[in-house]
Amino acid sequence: MIDHSDQTCGRPTRSGSPCKIRLSGSDVACSTHATEQDKAVAEAHRRGWSDGYRLGSESSASLSKSRIERLEQRVKELEEQLDSNRRVYQVGGHQVVEVGRYTYRWRGNKPLAVGDRVLLPENYVSRMKDGPGPTAGVVTKLGTTCRGPLSDIVERAPAAGGQDPSDPVTG
C-alpha cells in the first residue's frame, strides 16, 4: 500500500490554500476533493493490493504445505531406516510379532504371518474391557524394536467356523 501516514490531500480549497486533511490507504485525495477517477484509481489499487496479498498468502501456504509433506516423508523414511536397523525377529529363539501397538512372543511351531489371528493373554485392561480370558488380536507386523519384557501369545485364534487350519487335529 502507499504510505500516506504523513501526507495530506494538498488539493486547493475554496480559499486557495492546500487541503490539510490526512490521506489514508490508497486515497490520492480527500473525499471532498477526490474526483470519480481518483476514487476509481484508489479502489483499483485497494483491490490489486488485496488480491496480491491473498495470492501471496495462498502461494506461501501452498509452499509450506509442500515443504511439510516432503519433511514428513523424509521423517517416515528415516524412521523406517532406523526401525529396520533396530528390528529383531526373534528373542530367546522365539518369534516376536506386533499385535496392534504391543509386542508379543510366539512359542508355537509354525511361524505367524501378518494378518494371522491370535489369542492374547488377559491383562488388567482387557479384563475390564472384554471380560476374563484371552482376547483376540491380529498380527500387524513381524519383529519388534521393543527391548522390554514380552508376554506370550496364548495360541492361534480359530478361523471362521471355529477351526484353525494350521492345527493338525482340527484343521
PDB file of C-alpha atoms in Angstrom:
ATOM      1  CA  MET A   1       0.000   0.000   0.000  1.00  0.00           C
ATOM      2  CA  ILE A   2       1.027   3.583  -0.491  1.00  0.00           C
ATOM      3  CA  ASP A   3       2.255   5.115   2.742  1.00  0.00           C
ATOM      4  CA  HIS A   4       0.238   8.282   3.320  1.00  0.00           C
ATOM      5  CA  SER A   5       0.871   8.425   7.059  1.00  0.00           C
ATOM      6  CA  ASP A   6       2.252  11.965   6.861  1.00  0.00           C
ATOM      7  CA  GLN A   7       0.654  13.032   3.597  1.00  0.00           C
ATOM      8  CA  THR A   8      -2.251  15.419   3.254  1.00  0.00           C
ATOM      9  CA  CYS A   9      -4.654  15.964   0.361  1.00  0.00           C
ATOM     10  CA  GLY A  10      -2.933  19.135  -0.794  1.00  0.00           C
ATOM     11  CA  ARG A  11      -5.655  20.000  -3.303  1.00  0.00           C
ATOM     12  CA  PRO A  12      -6.693  23.675  -3.297  1.00  0.00           C
ATOM     13  CA  THR A  13      -9.591  24.599  -1.043  1.00  0.00           C
ATOM     14  CA  ARG A  14     -12.117  27.399  -1.786  1.00  0.00           C
ATOM     15  CA  SER A  15      -9.758  29.840  -0.129  1.00  0.00           C
ATOM     16  CA  GLY A  16      -6.924  28.653  -2.374  1.00  0.00           C
ATOM     17  CA  SER A  17      -4.780  27.173   0.407  1.00  0.00           C
ATOM     18  CA  PRO A  18      -3.811  23.483   0.264  1.00  0.00           C
ATOM     19  CA  CYS A  19      -6.211  21.000   1.925  1.00  0.00           C
ATOM     20  CA  LYS A  20      -4.792  19.706   5.241  1.00  0.00           C
ATOM     21  CA  ILE A  21      -6.923  16.515   5.506  1.00  0.00           C
ATOM     22  CA  ARG A  22      -4.683  13.462   6.012  1.00  0.00           C
ATOM     23  CA  LEU A  23      -4.887  10.677   3.439  1.00  0.00           C
ATOM     24  CA  SER A  24      -5.185   7.031   4.333  1.00  0.00           C
ATOM     25  CA  GLY A  25      -4.731   3.805   2.431  1.00  0.00           C
ATOM     26  CA  SER A  26      -4.836   4.126  -1.334  1.00  0.00           C
ATOM     27  CA  ASP A  27      -6.565   7.507  -1.437  1.00  0.00           C
ATOM     28  CA  VAL A  28      -4.994  10.198  -3.621  1.00  0.00           C
ATOM     29  CA  ALA A  29      -7.267  12.957  -2.375  1.00  0.00           C
ATOM     30  CA  CYS A  30      -9.716  13.527   0.482  1.00  0.00           C
ATOM     31  CA  SER A  31     -13.367  12.686  -0.037  1.00  0.00           C
ATOM     32  CA  THR A  32     -14.191  16.360  -0.587  1.00  0.00           C
ATOM     33  CA  HIS A  33     -11.619  16.837  -3.369  1.00  0.00           C
ATOM     34  CA  ALA A  34     -11.468  13.347  -4.952  1.00  0.00           C
ATOM     35  CA  THR A  35     -12.799  13.032  -8.481  1.00  0.00           C
ATOM     36  CA  GLU A  36     -14.579   9.909  -9.747  1.00  0.00           C
ATOM     37  CA  GLN A  37     -11.325   8.941 -11.465  1.00  0.00           C
ATOM     38  CA  ASP A  38      -9.382   9.415  -8.184  1.00  0.00           C
ATOM     39  CA  LYS A  39     -11.902   7.171  -6.409  1.00  0.00           C
ATOM     40  CA  ALA A  40     -11.694   4.533  -9.177  1.00  0.00           C
ATOM     41  CA  VAL A  41      -7.870   4.556  -9.065  1.00  0.00           C
ATOM     42  CA  ALA A  42      -7.890   4.230  -5.259  1.00  0.00           C
ATOM     43  CA  GLU A  43     -10.398   1.348  -5.418  1.00  0.00           C
ATOM     44  CA  ALA A  44      -8.372  -0.413  -8.143  1.00  0.00           C
ATOM     45  CA  HIS A  45      -5.243  -0.008  -6.027  1.00  0.00           C
ATOM     46  CA  ARG A  46      -7.008  -1.420  -2.927  1.00  0.00           C
ATOM     47  CA  ARG A  47      -8.390  -4.338  -4.933  1.00  0.00           C
ATOM     48  CA  GLY A  48      -4.982  -5.031  -6.520  1.00  0.00           C
ATOM     49  CA  TRP A  49      -3.227  -4.880  -3.171  1.00  0.00           C
ATOM     50  CA  SER A  50      -5.847  -7.136  -1.578  1.00  0.00           C
ATOM     51  CA  ASP A  51      -5.712  -9.678  -4.423  1.00  0.00           C
ATOM     52  CA  GLY A  52      -1.905  -9.635  -4.395  1.00  0.00           C
ATOM     53  CA  TYR A  53      -1.842 -10.160  -0.645  1.00  0.00           C
ATOM     54  CA  ARG A  54      -4.343 -13.026  -0.879  1.00  0.00           C
ATOM     55  CA  LEU A  55      -2.485 -14.717  -3.756  1.00  0.00           C
ATOM     56  CA  GLY A  56       0.824 -14.296  -1.950  1.00  0.00           C
ATOM     57  CA  SER A  57      -0.648 -15.846   1.183  1.00  0.00           C
ATOM     58  CA  GLU A  58      -2.095 -18.749  -0.812  1.00  0.00           C
ATOM     59  CA  SER A  59       1.227 -19.301  -2.563  1.00  0.00           C
ATOM     60  CA  SER A  60       3.074 -19.229   0.747  1.00  0.00           C
ATOM     61  CA  ALA A  61       0.601 -21.680   2.297  1.00  0.00           C
ATOM     62  CA  SER A  62       0.938 -23.994  -0.691  1.00  0.00           C
ATOM     63  CA  LEU A  63       4.735 -23.861  -0.496  1.00  0.00           C
ATOM     64  CA  SER A  64       4.619 -24.501   3.256  1.00  0.00           C
ATOM     65  CA  LYS A  65       2.263 -27.439   2.784  1.00  0.00           C
ATOM     66  CA  SER A  66       4.524 -28.925   0.124  1.00  0.00           C
ATOM     67  CA  ARG A  67       7.568 -28.485   2.349  1.00  0.00           C
ATOM     68  CA  ILE A  68       5.780 -30.075   5.316  1.00  0.00           C
ATOM     69  CA  GLU A  69       4.757 -33.051   3.152  1.00  0.00           C
ATOM     70  CA  ARG A  70       8.375 -33.519   1.958  1.00  0.00           C
ATOM     71  CA  LEU A  71       9.679 -33.289   5.530  1.00  0.00           C
ATOM     72  CA  GLU A  72       7.044 -35.742   6.801  1.00  0.00           C
ATOM     73  CA  GLN A  73       8.006 -38.182   4.012  1.00  0.00           C
ATOM     74  CA  ARG A  74      11.695 -37.810   4.905  1.00  0.00           C
ATOM     75  CA  VAL A  75      10.953 -38.391   8.609  1.00  0.00           C
ATOM     76  CA  LYS A  76       8.966 -41.512   7.667  1.00  0.00           C
ATOM     77  CA  GLU A  77      11.868 -42.795   5.536  1.00  0.00           C
ATOM     78  CA  LEU A  78      14.357 -42.162   8.340  1.00  0.00           C
ATOM     79  CA  GLU A  79      12.074 -43.822  10.910  1.00  0.00           C
ATOM     80  CA  GLU A  80      11.750 -46.865   8.635  1.00  0.00           C
ATOM     81  CA  GLN A  81      15.522 -46.976   8.177  1.00  0.00           C
ATOM     82  CA  LEU A  82      16.097 -46.711  11.931  1.00  0.00           C
ATOM     83  CA  ASP A  83      13.369 -49.287  12.555  1.00  0.00           C
ATOM     84  CA  SER A  84      14.913 -51.768  10.107  1.00  0.00           C
ATOM     85  CA  ASN A  85      18.336 -51.317  11.749  1.00  0.00           C
ATOM     86  CA  ARG A  86      16.913 -51.973  15.237  1.00  0.00           C
ATOM     87  CA  ARG A  87      14.183 -54.531  14.420  1.00  0.00           C
ATOM     88  CA  VAL A  88      14.668 -58.080  15.695  1.00  0.00           C
ATOM     89  CA  TYR A  89      12.541 -61.028  14.664  1.00  0.00           C
ATOM     90  CA  GLN A  90      13.437 -63.463  17.424  1.00  0.00           C
ATOM     91  CA  VAL A  91      14.035 -63.157  21.133  1.00  0.00           C
ATOM     92  CA  GLY A  92      15.367 -66.170  23.009  1.00  0.00           C
ATOM     93  CA  GLY A  93      14.833 -68.358  19.955  1.00  0.00           C
ATOM     94  CA  HIS A  94      11.130 -67.478  19.664  1.00  0.00           C
ATOM     95  CA  GLN A  95       9.375 -65.344  17.048  1.00  0.00           C
ATOM     96  CA  VAL A  96       8.269 -61.851  18.081  1.00  0.00           C
ATOM     97  CA  VAL A  97       5.381 -60.014  16.431  1.00  0.00           C
ATOM     98  CA  GLU A  98       3.425 -56.836  16.905  1.00  0.00           C
ATOM     99  CA  VAL A  99      -0.301 -57.063  17.511  1.00  0.00           C
ATOM    100  CA  GLY A 100      -1.626 -53.525  17.294  1.00  0.00           C
ATOM    101  CA  ARG A 101       0.622 -51.304  19.436  1.00  0.00           C
ATOM    102  CA  TYR A 102       2.092 -54.123  21.529  1.00  0.00           C
ATOM    103  CA  THR A 103       4.746 -56.783  21.020  1.00  0.00           C
ATOM    104  CA  TYR A 104       4.333 -60.448  21.941  1.00  0.00           C
ATOM    105  CA  ARG A 105       6.432 -63.606  21.810  1.00  0.00           C
ATOM    106  CA  TRP A 106       5.182 -66.643  19.844  1.00  0.00           C
ATOM    107  CA  ARG A 107       6.373 -70.030  21.072  1.00  0.00           C
ATOM    108  CA  GLY A 108       4.414 -72.079  18.503  1.00  0.00           C
ATOM    109  CA  ASN A 109       5.968 -74.377  15.920  1.00  0.00           C
ATOM    110  CA  LYS A 110       4.597 -72.733  12.772  1.00  0.00           C
ATOM    111  CA  PRO A 111       5.655 -69.063  12.410  1.00  0.00           C
ATOM    112  CA  LEU A 112       3.000 -66.377  12.397  1.00  0.00           C
ATOM    113  CA  ALA A 113       2.413 -64.047   9.440  1.00  0.00           C
ATOM    114  CA  VAL A 114       0.914 -60.562   9.202  1.00  0.00           C
ATOM    115  CA  GLY A 115      -2.868 -60.895   9.299  1.00  0.00           C
ATOM    116  CA  ASP A 116      -2.911 -64.066  11.438  1.00  0.00           C
ATOM    117  CA  ARG A 117      -5.483 -64.017  14.221  1.00  0.00           C
ATOM    118  CA  VAL A 118      -4.144 -64.866  17.684  1.00  0.00           C
ATOM    119  CA  LEU A 119      -5.378 -65.049  21.250  1.00  0.00           C
ATOM    120  CA  LEU A 120      -3.583 -62.697  23.625  1.00  0.00           C
ATOM    121  CA  PRO A 121      -3.211 -63.178  27.367  1.00  0.00           C
ATOM    122  CA  GLU A 122      -5.635 -61.441  29.672  1.00  0.00           C
ATOM    123  CA  ASN A 123      -4.414 -58.231  31.287  1.00  0.00           C
ATOM    124  CA  TYR A 124      -5.942 -55.619  33.546  1.00  0.00           C
ATOM    125  CA  VAL A 125      -7.343 -53.524  30.688  1.00  0.00           C
ATOM    126  CA  SER A 126      -8.609 -56.455  28.593  1.00  0.00           C
ATOM    127  CA  ARG A 127     -10.353 -57.939  31.651  1.00  0.00           C
ATOM    128  CA  MET A 128     -12.219 -54.647  32.240  1.00  0.00           C
ATOM    129  CA  LYS A 129     -12.973 -54.126  28.547  1.00  0.00           C
ATOM    130  CA  ASP A 130     -13.652 -57.671  27.284  1.00  0.00           C
ATOM    131  CA  GLY A 131     -14.125 -59.730  30.436  1.00  0.00           C
ATOM    132  CA  PRO A 132     -11.942 -62.554  31.729  1.00  0.00           C
ATOM    133  CA  GLY A 133      -9.860 -64.754  29.435  1.00  0.00           C
ATOM    134  CA  PRO A 134      -7.761 -64.279  26.327  1.00  0.00           C
ATOM    135  CA  THR A 135      -8.513 -61.511  23.831  1.00  0.00           C
ATOM    136  CA  ALA A 136      -8.388 -61.908  20.038  1.00  0.00           C
ATOM    137  CA  GLY A 137      -5.944 -59.822  18.031  1.00  0.00           C
ATOM    138  CA  VAL A 138      -4.388 -59.676  14.580  1.00  0.00           C
ATOM    139  CA  VAL A 139      -0.652 -59.733  13.835  1.00  0.00           C
ATOM    140  CA  THR A 140       0.157 -56.329  12.299  1.00  0.00           C
ATOM    141  CA  LYS A 141       3.950 -56.529  11.946  1.00  0.00           C
ATOM    142  CA  LEU A 142       6.708 -59.106  12.185  1.00  0.00           C
ATOM    143  CA  GLY A 143       9.576 -58.400  14.561  1.00  0.00           C
ATOM    144  CA  THR A 144       9.952 -55.614  17.076  1.00  0.00           C
ATOM    145  CA  THR A 145      12.111 -52.729  18.169  1.00  0.00           C
ATOM    146  CA  CYS A 146      10.877 -53.222  21.748  1.00  0.00           C
ATOM    147  CA  ARG A 147      13.601 -54.126  24.236  1.00  0.00           C
ATOM    148  CA  GLY A 148      11.447 -54.871  27.285  1.00  0.00           C
ATOM    149  CA  PRO A 149       9.811 -57.978  28.696  1.00  0.00           C
ATOM    150  CA  LEU A 150       7.297 -59.673  26.395  1.00  0.00           C
ATOM    151  CA  SER A 151       4.084 -61.559  27.065  1.00  0.00           C
ATOM    152  CA  ASP A 152       3.452 -64.819  25.237  1.00  0.00           C
ATOM    153  CA  ILE A 153       0.670 -65.254  22.698  1.00  0.00           C
ATOM    154  CA  VAL A 154      -1.724 -67.860  24.100  1.00  0.00           C
ATOM    155  CA  GLU A 155      -2.482 -69.581  20.779  1.00  0.00           C
ATOM    156  CA  ARG A 156      -3.646 -69.029  17.227  1.00  0.00           C
ATOM    157  CA  ALA A 157      -7.253 -67.888  17.141  1.00  0.00           C
ATOM    158  CA  PRO A 158      -9.678 -70.261  15.482  1.00  0.00           C
ATOM    159  CA  ALA A 159     -10.539 -69.355  11.888  1.00  0.00           C
ATOM    160  CA  ALA A 160     -14.113 -68.520  10.897  1.00  0.00           C
ATOM    161  CA  GLY A 161     -16.198 -71.581  11.573  1.00  0.00           C
ATOM    162  CA  GLY A 162     -14.237 -72.449  14.721  1.00  0.00           C
ATOM    163  CA  GLN A 163     -11.428 -74.496  13.176  1.00  0.00           C
ATOM    164  CA  ASP A 164      -7.787 -73.490  12.982  1.00  0.00           C
ATOM    165  CA  PRO A 165      -6.480 -74.597   9.560  1.00  0.00           C
ATOM    166  CA  SER A 166      -2.913 -74.822  10.923  1.00  0.00           C
ATOM    167  CA  ASP A 167      -3.986 -77.178  13.720  1.00  0.00           C
ATOM    168  CA  PRO A 168      -3.416 -80.790  12.542  1.00  0.00           C
ATOM    169  CA  VAL A 169      -6.162 -82.010  14.887  1.00  0.00           C
ATOM    170  CA  THR A 170      -8.964 -79.634  13.820  1.00  0.00           C
ATOM    171  CA  GLY A 171      -7.637 -78.181  10.525  1.00  0.00           C
TER     172      GLY A 171
END
